[in-house]
Phi, psi and omega in degrees: 000319155313324169298311182311302185307300187320286182294341179297304167317320179278326177284335174303325167291308183290001191234030185266197188256083191200140202299319190233112173286139189273011165266016177051050176251147347298154167276137170288139178295161197188135160304319162218170178304135179195146165283133183236115170265156184286144172295147172275352200266116186291337185283342192297139179251175188277320187293337178285317181302317184273350159312285177308322164300324198279328188285317169307326184287333177267007151290311176312290218304329185275341221266299185281323181289340194285131184257347180278094166293335183284001193275143175341158146278329166302317186276332169296317175293329167295305165316312187262024171057027180237155165269191184274306172305327181292324193298296183292329158303300195289343150330310210276320187283343176266328174315127193252353176221180163296132185227129164259131190242104166299145168294123167221156167266154169306338166281359191248004185288335174254004185264118175298152180287125171218169179259140193287318181274352181272335192282309190298323189267310164319307192041064155182166197302158178207169202204049187286111175230159181280155184265123160243347209207103186277336173300306176300290185330314173285328188280354187263349176270320182263359151303299157336289182308315177264029194275316194290319171309319180282356189267321191283322178321304170302319171308308190290322170295313157302342156306334199254347174263335162301306158332306175294326187281328185269029196026052173282156171304160177300326178270339179293321188294305172318329183295305188276359172281304179325290196307326183288327189294326170306309210270325191239015185277145165267138192220141188278164200286329178289332167281334187282344173273341174297311184298306206271318172290349176064030161315125153322137186295329180197175186197102186234172193264347167230159176272137177281113199242116193260143178249103186266137177222147186129186167299330175209091181280160186297144167229149157301150167266164167275133163334124159326325186274306173294337180297289181325295189298320184284330163317313174298302165324312172314293210275345177259025163270193176265140202287353193295323195288342196087154170315307187300298196290347181285300188287334185300320182281320166323311179282354177284335188266014158298323173264172184264142165263134187269185183302311199295328184276350186271316175309329191276336179276008178314144191282178196260065193226146195310317168333297182259006183270005144266005168270124180275155178319298184317297170332301193299311180294319200268337176232030168211164199213119185278139175265138175263204196283337192252356185260342192287107197287174178271336157259121181261136173286122158283348176280323183250349192230124173233130173292131197254145193287175176068016182049063187258006187106206161238176170201169196223148179266160187264133189241335201253328177256154166302148164331139181286174176256135193256155171231131185203161163304140173239115187271156168266130212271348156303304197285313189214067173319325184291304185288329171299290173323302185291340157298313189290330178276335191297329193271316211225350191268070186326094186225156180258333180219156179304326194285322166322327201277325180213096192287164188305307175325329182259152169257345162215169186301317178298323202277337196266326183289354191240342194225339180274170171232162183227154155244126181275163193303128165066040185217139177260349194250157185261129182267152182266161169309000000 
């Protein structure tokens, strides 16, 4: 019963008053399944292709004219004057892309590809296809995903044209386009629940922290308005420090502080003496001015040097997950060893990452030794 309904639906759609069915029905019959790939014969002419097309047309003609539904595929090819091998050759010379031709009888030319076991379990129509072209598969999926958005774009374009024809002002046009968007946009049930309940976009039990490493890591500049205020305040100060010192001070205030600056401003206490940058970023949060409590817990909250604010130790959640640029030890060995030293060797200034007696970071990484605070012995890097 389900099989018959599938066939009838396809025939109804395929037999509309159009020249060719957009679903490529009826499908060609075949004695066995095969993959047809476009020919690479450069000597093939248009007249040769026409000959192969005419041979295939005889097959379609026999399918339409034959009154025997139970005729075998071999008999059908015999009436058309073709063999299975010649049919496959014609298909190869005519097709423009890789195509799978499944084993079919004449009675199955209007039937979708299906699996008998899955069909019983699914109890609905199905159209199973082998993927031979990954790009076409991606385009097919994206077209389905963006179908509603594409239709909405056409609707907004039509609304804009109607507003232009009505000589509406820019404000009225925007209002009309916005109204069309709000009333015609389709959303899923999941998105509707998300917006109604005000759920967060994501929720995780552990923070993910990115650590910039290297000689010149990416920095964010201070907002222009704040930068102007700082420059104006500097210009009002006394000139006894000299222009060079003042220019250097302005240069320091040009960029926002990153994780490296905050790490180098860690307090001078035993807790931080042997703590590397990776541990520091995964176990501590930088507090904003509004997050600093009135009563500071000295066991979990610490003040940074150079008035860079406060940090707080993570106590309720696990340590964060760190992310950092990963350089190739074969292509850029100097950047690789520099990043490893920055992340996992405790330091308070950049000079400690490559002492003056070492020419490269790799040399210090492989042959260098360090002495930690309150320790009289040397440890290999």
